Amino acid sequence: AQSVAQPEDQVNVAEGNPLTVKCTYSVSGNPYLFWYVQYPNRGLQFLLKYITGDNLVKGSYGFEAEFNKSQTSFHLKKPSALVSDSALYFCAVRDNSNYQLIWGAGTKLIIKP
Amino acid sequence: DAGVIQSPRHEVTEMGQEVTLRCKPISGHDYLFWYRQTMMRGLELLIYFNNNVPIDDSGMPEDRFSAKMPNASFSTLKIQPSEPRDSAVYFCASSSAINEQFFGPGTRLTVL
């Protein structure tokens, strides 16, 4: 069965420190992977995606994600966290049979000053 | 482009009333998705359309829910009759083919 797991409900990081939000997936065929961010009372915003090519994908707001095929992971990273990065982050993988996105449960990222 | 537009942004209604949520996708996008988000259940896909045709409505919770897409620039999600457990934030999203989805700001529905 195709699925996405975000093992951490919440991640706490001090401002200025590097951050990682974890995501693992299970999908048939080539994985198409996405990260979205949701700020309070807003819709989801696209951050970045992996389709093919370089395993390190750069996205909006200084975020990047590393695709690891052997570990079936697509962790979101940022070298230096900002308080404004505090939000809910969703990982998603595309179901290659119908183009739907399979969503993780979300990880709440809290950046403390 | 103005992005995905949803209306109303907030809706408060009483149990048993009909609720209609509206969505205008991004021009040129041929996929449209309706999602529901709650604290308990997270983000759920309700239904999606391709070229105005409903493709998968298996996420629609029950017959009280219906969705239409009469043309490429407009879709509705209707709940009739509404119940308190329908209270949630409803999102519309659109995309072109295999590309990323763009979300609207959502409609926060409260059913009393």
PDB file of C-alpha atoms in Angstrom:
ATOM      1  CA  ALA A   1       0.000   0.000   0.000  1.00  0.00           C
ATOM      2  CA  GLN A   2       1.176   3.477  -0.786  1.00  0.00           C
ATOM      3  CA  SER A   3       1.737   5.701   2.198  1.00  0.00           C
ATOM      4  CA  VAL A   4       3.593   8.613   3.708  1.00  0.00           C
ATOM      5  CA  ALA A   5       4.815   8.774   7.286  1.00  0.00           C
ATOM      6  CA  GLN A   6       5.858  11.828   9.226  1.00  0.00           C
ATOM      7  CA  PRO A   7       7.085  10.224  12.444  1.00  0.00           C
ATOM      8  CA  GLU A   8       7.183  13.407  14.524  1.00  0.00           C
ATOM      9  CA  ASP A   9       4.017  15.256  15.501  1.00  0.00           C
ATOM     10  CA  GLN A  10       6.106  18.218  16.623  1.00  0.00           C
ATOM     11  CA  VAL A  11       9.676  19.417  16.200  1.00  0.00           C
ATOM     12  CA  ASN A  12      11.187  22.105  18.415  1.00  0.00           C
ATOM     13  CA  VAL A  13      14.264  24.008  17.278  1.00  0.00           C
ATOM     14  CA  ALA A  14      16.048  27.085  18.568  1.00  0.00           C
ATOM     15  CA  GLU A  15      16.281  30.012  16.202  1.00  0.00           C
ATOM     16  CA  GLY A  16      19.493  29.899  14.199  1.00  0.00           C
ATOM     17  CA  ASN A  17      19.925  26.152  14.534  1.00  0.00           C
ATOM     18  CA  PRO A  18      19.510  23.742  11.633  1.00  0.00           C
ATOM     19  CA  LEU A  19      16.173  21.993  11.346  1.00  0.00           C
ATOM     20  CA  THR A  20      15.042  18.672   9.918  1.00  0.00           C
ATOM     21  CA  VAL A  21      11.472  17.491   9.427  1.00  0.00           C
ATOM     22  CA  LYS A  22      11.319  13.813   8.582  1.00  0.00           C
ATOM     23  CA  CYS A  23       9.301  12.035   5.931  1.00  0.00           C
ATOM     24  CA  THR A  24       9.353   8.452   4.695  1.00  0.00           C
ATOM     25  CA  TYR A  25       7.238   7.016   1.922  1.00  0.00           C
ATOM     26  CA  SER A  26       6.078   3.850   0.250  1.00  0.00           C
ATOM     27  CA  VAL A  27       4.941   4.026  -3.371  1.00  0.00           C
ATOM     28  CA  SER A  28       4.841   1.859  -6.475  1.00  0.00           C
ATOM     29  CA  GLY A  29       7.065   3.069  -9.257  1.00  0.00           C
ATOM     30  CA  ASN A  30       9.096   6.239  -9.302  1.00  0.00           C
ATOM     31  CA  PRO A  31       8.323   8.545  -6.405  1.00  0.00           C
ATOM     32  CA  TYR A  32       7.139  12.087  -6.973  1.00  0.00           C
ATOM     33  CA  LEU A  33       7.554  13.831  -3.632  1.00  0.00           C
ATOM     34  CA  PHE A  34       6.336  17.168  -2.310  1.00  0.00           C
ATOM     35  CA  TRP A  35       6.603  19.374   0.744  1.00  0.00           C
ATOM     36  CA  TYR A  36       3.974  21.929   1.688  1.00  0.00           C
ATOM     37  CA  VAL A  37       3.758  24.422   4.539  1.00  0.00           C
ATOM     38  CA  GLN A  38       0.621  25.683   6.263  1.00  0.00           C
ATOM     39  CA  TYR A  39       0.691  28.834   8.327  1.00  0.00           C
ATOM     40  CA  PRO A  40      -2.135  29.420  10.841  1.00  0.00           C
ATOM     41  CA  ASN A  41      -5.492  30.085   9.201  1.00  0.00           C
ATOM     42  CA  ARG A  42      -4.023  29.749   5.723  1.00  0.00           C
ATOM     43  CA  GLY A  43      -4.108  27.238   2.916  1.00  0.00           C
ATOM     44  CA  LEU A  44      -1.231  24.925   2.142  1.00  0.00           C
ATOM     45  CA  GLN A  45       1.637  26.462   0.212  1.00  0.00           C
ATOM     46  CA  PHE A  46       3.949  24.493  -2.047  1.00  0.00           C
ATOM     47  CA  LEU A  47       7.582  24.464  -0.883  1.00  0.00           C
ATOM     48  CA  LEU A  48       9.426  22.069  -3.147  1.00  0.00           C
ATOM     49  CA  LYS A  49       9.222  18.838  -5.081  1.00  0.00           C
ATOM     50  CA  TYR A  50      11.349  15.949  -6.242  1.00  0.00           C
ATOM     51  CA  ILE A  51      10.581  14.453  -9.625  1.00  0.00           C
ATOM     52  CA  THR A  52      13.933  13.251 -10.886  1.00  0.00           C
ATOM     53  CA  GLY A  53      17.564  14.309 -10.999  1.00  0.00           C
ATOM     54  CA  ASP A  54      19.630  15.736  -8.180  1.00  0.00           C
ATOM     55  CA  ASN A  55      18.777  14.183  -4.821  1.00  0.00           C
ATOM     56  CA  LEU A  56      19.051  17.564  -3.097  1.00  0.00           C
ATOM     57  CA  VAL A  57      16.131  19.775  -4.007  1.00  0.00           C
ATOM     58  CA  LYS A  58      16.038  23.467  -3.171  1.00  0.00           C
ATOM     59  CA  GLY A  59      12.764  25.259  -2.562  1.00  0.00           C
ATOM     60  CA  SER A  60      11.148  28.374  -1.197  1.00  0.00           C
ATOM     61  CA  TYR A  61      12.165  30.288   1.945  1.00  0.00           C
ATOM     62  CA  GLY A  62      15.605  28.643   2.084  1.00  0.00           C
ATOM     63  CA  PHE A  63      14.269  25.127   2.538  1.00  0.00           C
ATOM     64  CA  GLU A  64      15.732  22.080   0.884  1.00  0.00           C
ATOM     65  CA  ALA A  65      14.971  18.387   0.918  1.00  0.00           C
ATOM     66  CA  GLU A  66      17.099  15.339   0.388  1.00  0.00           C
ATOM     67  CA  PHE A  67      15.743  12.371  -1.515  1.00  0.00           C
ATOM     68  CA  ASN A  68      17.195   9.062  -0.349  1.00  0.00           C
ATOM     69  CA  LYS A  69      15.995   6.157  -2.437  1.00  0.00           C
ATOM     70  CA  SER A  70      17.538   3.399  -0.326  1.00  0.00           C
ATOM     71  CA  GLN A  71      15.944   4.733   2.843  1.00  0.00           C
ATOM     72  CA  THR A  72      12.751   5.829   1.049  1.00  0.00           C
ATOM     73  CA  SER A  73      13.020   9.169   2.772  1.00  0.00           C
ATOM     74  CA  PHE A  74      12.545  12.785   1.775  1.00  0.00           C
ATOM     75  CA  HIS A  75      13.521  14.879   4.784  1.00  0.00           C
ATOM     76  CA  LEU A  76      13.000  18.634   4.795  1.00  0.00           C
ATOM     77  CA  LYS A  77      15.924  20.730   5.990  1.00  0.00           C
ATOM     78  CA  LYS A  78      17.017  24.285   6.573  1.00  0.00           C
ATOM     79  CA  PRO A  79      20.501  25.333   7.714  1.00  0.00           C
ATOM     80  CA  SER A  80      19.357  28.132  10.030  1.00  0.00           C
ATOM     81  CA  ALA A  81      15.832  28.276  11.415  1.00  0.00           C
ATOM     82  CA  LEU A  82      13.787  31.452  11.742  1.00  0.00           C
ATOM     83  CA  VAL A  83      10.938  32.070  14.169  1.00  0.00           C
ATOM     84  CA  SER A  84       8.793  32.761  11.114  1.00  0.00           C
ATOM     85  CA  ASP A  85       9.351  29.168   9.954  1.00  0.00           C
ATOM     86  CA  SER A  86       7.004  28.024  12.718  1.00  0.00           C
ATOM     87  CA  ALA A  87       4.128  26.302  10.928  1.00  0.00           C
ATOM     88  CA  LEU A  88       2.641  22.950  10.001  1.00  0.00           C
ATOM     89  CA  TYR A  89       4.580  21.005   7.374  1.00  0.00           C
ATOM     90  CA  PHE A  90       3.137  18.302   5.162  1.00  0.00           C
ATOM     91  CA  CYS A  91       4.953  15.724   3.091  1.00  0.00           C
ATOM     92  CA  ALA A  92       3.127  14.116   0.161  1.00  0.00           C
ATOM     93  CA  VAL A  93       3.827  11.490  -2.468  1.00  0.00           C
ATOM     94  CA  ARG A  94       1.996  11.119  -5.743  1.00  0.00           C
ATOM     95  CA  ASP A  95       0.048   7.951  -6.377  1.00  0.00           C
ATOM     96  CA  ASN A  96       1.273   7.062  -9.836  1.00  0.00           C
ATOM     97  CA  SER A  97      -1.934   5.225 -10.724  1.00  0.00           C
ATOM     98  CA  ASN A  98      -4.227   8.223 -10.439  1.00  0.00           C
ATOM     99  CA  TYR A  99      -2.096  11.344  -9.796  1.00  0.00           C
ATOM    100  CA  GLN A 100      -3.630  11.873  -6.383  1.00  0.00           C
ATOM    101  CA  LEU A 101      -1.374  13.024  -3.590  1.00  0.00           C
ATOM    102  CA  ILE A 102      -1.028  10.822  -0.540  1.00  0.00           C
ATOM    103  CA  TRP A 103      -0.494  13.083   2.432  1.00  0.00           C
ATOM    104  CA  GLY A 104       1.408  12.680   5.655  1.00  0.00           C
ATOM    105  CA  ALA A 105      -0.261  13.668   8.904  1.00  0.00           C
ATOM    106  CA  GLY A 106       1.777  16.821   9.215  1.00  0.00           C
ATOM    107  CA  THR A 107       4.537  17.960  11.579  1.00  0.00           C
ATOM    108  CA  LYS A 108       4.220  21.064  13.679  1.00  0.00           C
ATOM    109  CA  LEU A 109       7.494  22.978  13.628  1.00  0.00           C
ATOM    110  CA  ILE A 110       8.112  25.364  16.490  1.00  0.00           C
ATOM    111  CA  ILE A 111      11.090  27.700  16.330  1.00  0.00           C
ATOM    112  CA  LYS A 112      11.930  29.315  19.654  1.00  0.00           C
ATOM    113  CA  PRO A 113      13.752  32.647  19.857  1.00  0.00           C
TER     114      PRO A 113
ATOM    115  CA  ASP B   1      -3.012  35.226 -11.505  1.00  0.00           C
ATOM    116  CA  ALA B   2      -5.084  35.562  -8.356  1.00  0.00           C
ATOM    117  CA  GLY B   3      -4.554  31.978  -7.321  1.00  0.00           C
ATOM    118  CA  VAL B   4      -7.320  29.643  -6.251  1.00  0.00           C
ATOM    119  CA  ILE B   5     -10.305  31.590  -4.961  1.00  0.00           C
ATOM    120  CA  GLN B   6     -12.752  30.198  -2.427  1.00  0.00           C
ATOM    121  CA  SER B   7     -15.912  31.662  -1.014  1.00  0.00           C
ATOM    122  CA  PRO B   8     -17.129  32.203   1.544  1.00  0.00           C
ATOM    123  CA  ARG B   9     -14.081  32.318   3.824  1.00  0.00           C
ATOM    124  CA  HIS B  10     -16.218  31.649   6.866  1.00  0.00           C
ATOM    125  CA  GLU B  11     -19.632  30.049   7.137  1.00  0.00           C
ATOM    126  CA  VAL B  12     -21.682  29.543  10.259  1.00  0.00           C
ATOM    127  CA  THR B  13     -24.925  27.672   9.868  1.00  0.00           C
ATOM    128  CA  GLU B  14     -27.375  25.638  11.856  1.00  0.00           C
ATOM    129  CA  MET B  15     -27.757  21.907  11.693  1.00  0.00           C
ATOM    130  CA  GLY B  16     -30.035  20.840   8.875  1.00  0.00           C
ATOM    131  CA  GLN B  17     -29.296  23.790   6.642  1.00  0.00           C
ATOM    132  CA  GLU B  18     -27.825  23.517   3.171  1.00  0.00           C
ATOM    133  CA  VAL B  19     -24.275  24.778   2.738  1.00  0.00           C
ATOM    134  CA  THR B  20     -22.621  25.582  -0.579  1.00  0.00           C
ATOM    135  CA  LEU B  21     -18.907  26.196  -0.863  1.00  0.00           C
ATOM    136  CA  ARG B  22     -17.454  27.705  -4.030  1.00  0.00           C
ATOM    137  CA  CYS B  23     -14.131  27.479  -5.781  1.00  0.00           C
ATOM    138  CA  LYS B  24     -12.515  29.142  -8.764  1.00  0.00           C
ATOM    139  CA  PRO B  25      -9.367  27.280  -9.834  1.00  0.00           C
ATOM    140  CA  ILE B  26      -6.317  28.794 -11.455  1.00  0.00           C
ATOM    141  CA  SER B  27      -6.923  29.408 -15.130  1.00  0.00           C
ATOM    142  CA  GLY B  28      -5.482  26.648 -17.291  1.00  0.00           C
ATOM    143  CA  HIS B  29      -5.412  24.026 -14.566  1.00  0.00           C
ATOM    144  CA  ASP B  30      -7.239  20.848 -15.507  1.00  0.00           C
ATOM    145  CA  TYR B  31      -7.362  19.152 -12.099  1.00  0.00           C
ATOM    146  CA  LEU B  32      -9.469  20.356  -9.191  1.00  0.00           C
ATOM    147  CA  PHE B  33      -9.468  18.856  -5.708  1.00  0.00           C
ATOM    148  CA  TRP B  34     -11.694  19.303  -2.665  1.00  0.00           C
ATOM    149  CA  TYR B  35     -10.153  18.573   0.733  1.00  0.00           C
ATOM    150  CA  ARG B  36     -11.386  18.704   4.292  1.00  0.00           C
ATOM    151  CA  GLN B  37      -9.113  19.401   7.250  1.00  0.00           C
ATOM    152  CA  THR B  38      -9.906  18.692  10.883  1.00  0.00           C
ATOM    153  CA  MET B  39      -7.775  18.278  13.968  1.00  0.00           C
ATOM    154  CA  MET B  40      -8.941  14.724  14.421  1.00  0.00           C
ATOM    155  CA  ARG B  41      -8.638  13.425  10.877  1.00  0.00           C
ATOM    156  CA  GLY B  42      -6.069  15.734   9.334  1.00  0.00           C
ATOM    157  CA  LEU B  43      -6.242  16.470   5.611  1.00  0.00           C
ATOM    158  CA  GLU B  44      -8.698  14.315   3.675  1.00  0.00           C
ATOM    159  CA  LEU B  45      -9.299  14.268  -0.063  1.00  0.00           C
ATOM    160  CA  LEU B  46     -13.032  14.340  -0.710  1.00  0.00           C
ATOM    161  CA  ILE B  47     -13.245  14.358  -4.496  1.00  0.00           C
ATOM    162  CA  TYR B  48     -11.279  15.422  -7.518  1.00  0.00           C
ATOM    163  CA  PHE B  49     -12.095  16.417 -11.080  1.00  0.00           C
ATOM    164  CA  ASN B  50     -10.145  16.204 -14.306  1.00  0.00           C
ATOM    165  CA  ASN B  51     -11.330  18.403 -17.160  1.00  0.00           C
ATOM    166  CA  ASN B  52     -14.548  19.072 -15.207  1.00  0.00           C
ATOM    167  CA  VAL B  53     -15.335  15.361 -14.856  1.00  0.00           C
ATOM    168  CA  PRO B  54     -15.425  13.776 -11.380  1.00  0.00           C
ATOM    169  CA  ILE B  55     -12.757  11.087 -11.277  1.00  0.00           C
ATOM    170  CA  ASP B  56     -12.794   9.821  -7.723  1.00  0.00           C
ATOM    171  CA  ASP B  57     -15.390  10.667  -5.099  1.00  0.00           C
ATOM    172  CA  SER B  58     -14.550   7.837  -2.740  1.00  0.00           C
ATOM    173  CA  GLY B  59     -13.553  10.338  -0.078  1.00  0.00           C
ATOM    174  CA  MET B  60     -16.969  11.938   0.090  1.00  0.00           C
ATOM    175  CA  PRO B  61     -18.201  10.959   3.537  1.00  0.00           C
ATOM    176  CA  GLU B  62     -21.828  10.291   2.664  1.00  0.00           C
ATOM    177  CA  ASP B  63     -24.689  11.175   0.384  1.00  0.00           C
ATOM    178  CA  ARG B  64     -25.203  14.475   2.109  1.00  0.00           C
ATOM    179  CA  PHE B  65     -22.116  15.690   0.270  1.00  0.00           C
ATOM    180  CA  SER B  66     -22.128  16.482  -3.438  1.00  0.00           C
ATOM    181  CA  ALA B  67     -19.760  18.332  -5.750  1.00  0.00           C
ATOM    182  CA  LYS B  68     -20.096  19.735  -9.232  1.00  0.00           C
ATOM    183  CA  MET B  69     -17.865  21.380 -11.761  1.00  0.00           C
ATOM    184  CA  PRO B  70     -20.082  22.874 -14.470  1.00  0.00           C
ATOM    185  CA  ASN B  71     -17.153  24.513 -16.256  1.00  0.00           C
ATOM    186  CA  ALA B  72     -13.396  24.880 -16.062  1.00  0.00           C
ATOM    187  CA  SER B  73     -13.534  27.960 -13.859  1.00  0.00           C
ATOM    188  CA  PHE B  74     -16.037  27.004 -11.186  1.00  0.00           C
ATOM    189  CA  SER B  75     -16.796  24.222  -8.746  1.00  0.00           C
ATOM    190  CA  THR B  76     -19.148  23.798  -5.810  1.00  0.00           C
ATOM    191  CA  LEU B  77     -19.227  21.512  -2.801  1.00  0.00           C
ATOM    192  CA  LYS B  78     -22.652  21.186  -1.249  1.00  0.00           C
ATOM    193  CA  ILE B  79     -23.680  19.700   2.068  1.00  0.00           C
ATOM    194  CA  GLN B  80     -27.365  19.040   2.550  1.00  0.00           C
ATOM    195  CA  PRO B  81     -28.408  18.697   5.313  1.00  0.00           C
ATOM    196  CA  SER B  82     -25.428  19.883   7.317  1.00  0.00           C
ATOM    197  CA  GLU B  83     -24.491  18.356  10.673  1.00  0.00           C
ATOM    198  CA  PRO B  84     -22.195  19.567  13.483  1.00  0.00           C
ATOM    199  CA  ARG B  85     -19.631  16.891  12.587  1.00  0.00           C
ATOM    200  CA  ASP B  86     -19.203  18.567   9.209  1.00  0.00           C
ATOM    201  CA  SER B  87     -17.500  21.481  10.922  1.00  0.00           C
ATOM    202  CA  ALA B  88     -14.037  21.753   9.385  1.00  0.00           C
ATOM    203  CA  VAL B  89     -11.918  23.792   7.022  1.00  0.00           C
ATOM    204  CA  TYR B  90     -12.617  22.928   3.404  1.00  0.00           C
ATOM    205  CA  PHE B  91      -9.909  23.538   0.847  1.00  0.00           C
ATOM    206  CA  CYS B  92     -10.036  23.629  -2.894  1.00  0.00           C
ATOM    207  CA  ALA B  93      -6.842  23.044  -4.871  1.00  0.00           C
ATOM    208  CA  SER B  94      -6.003  22.967  -8.550  1.00  0.00           C
ATOM    209  CA  SER B  95      -3.126  21.724 -10.654  1.00  0.00           C
ATOM    210  CA  SER B  96      -2.091  21.104 -14.212  1.00  0.00           C
ATOM    211  CA  ALA B  97      -1.472  17.458 -14.986  1.00  0.00           C
ATOM    212  CA  ILE B  98       1.276  16.030 -12.809  1.00  0.00           C
ATOM    213  CA  ASN B  99       2.456  19.263 -11.302  1.00  0.00           C
ATOM    214  CA  GLU B 100       2.079  20.512  -7.764  1.00  0.00           C
ATOM    215  CA  GLN B 101      -1.306  21.486  -6.391  1.00  0.00           C
ATOM    216  CA  PHE B 102      -2.107  25.074  -5.508  1.00  0.00           C
ATOM    217  CA  PHE B 103      -4.447  25.559  -2.589  1.00  0.00           C
ATOM    218  CA  GLY B 104      -7.056  28.186  -1.912  1.00  0.00           C
ATOM    219  CA  PRO B 105      -7.326  29.927   1.466  1.00  0.00           C
ATOM    220  CA  GLY B 106     -10.061  27.588   2.621  1.00  0.00           C
ATOM    221  CA  THR B 107     -13.593  27.937   3.964  1.00  0.00           C
ATOM    222  CA  ARG B 108     -14.009  27.517   7.697  1.00  0.00           C
ATOM    223  CA  LEU B 109     -17.398  25.883   8.235  1.00  0.00           C
ATOM    224  CA  THR B 110     -19.095  25.811  11.603  1.00  0.00           C
ATOM    225  CA  VAL B 111     -22.343  23.904  11.943  1.00  0.00           C
ATOM    226  CA  LEU B 112     -24.176  24.633  15.172  1.00  0.00           C
TER     227      LEU B 112
END
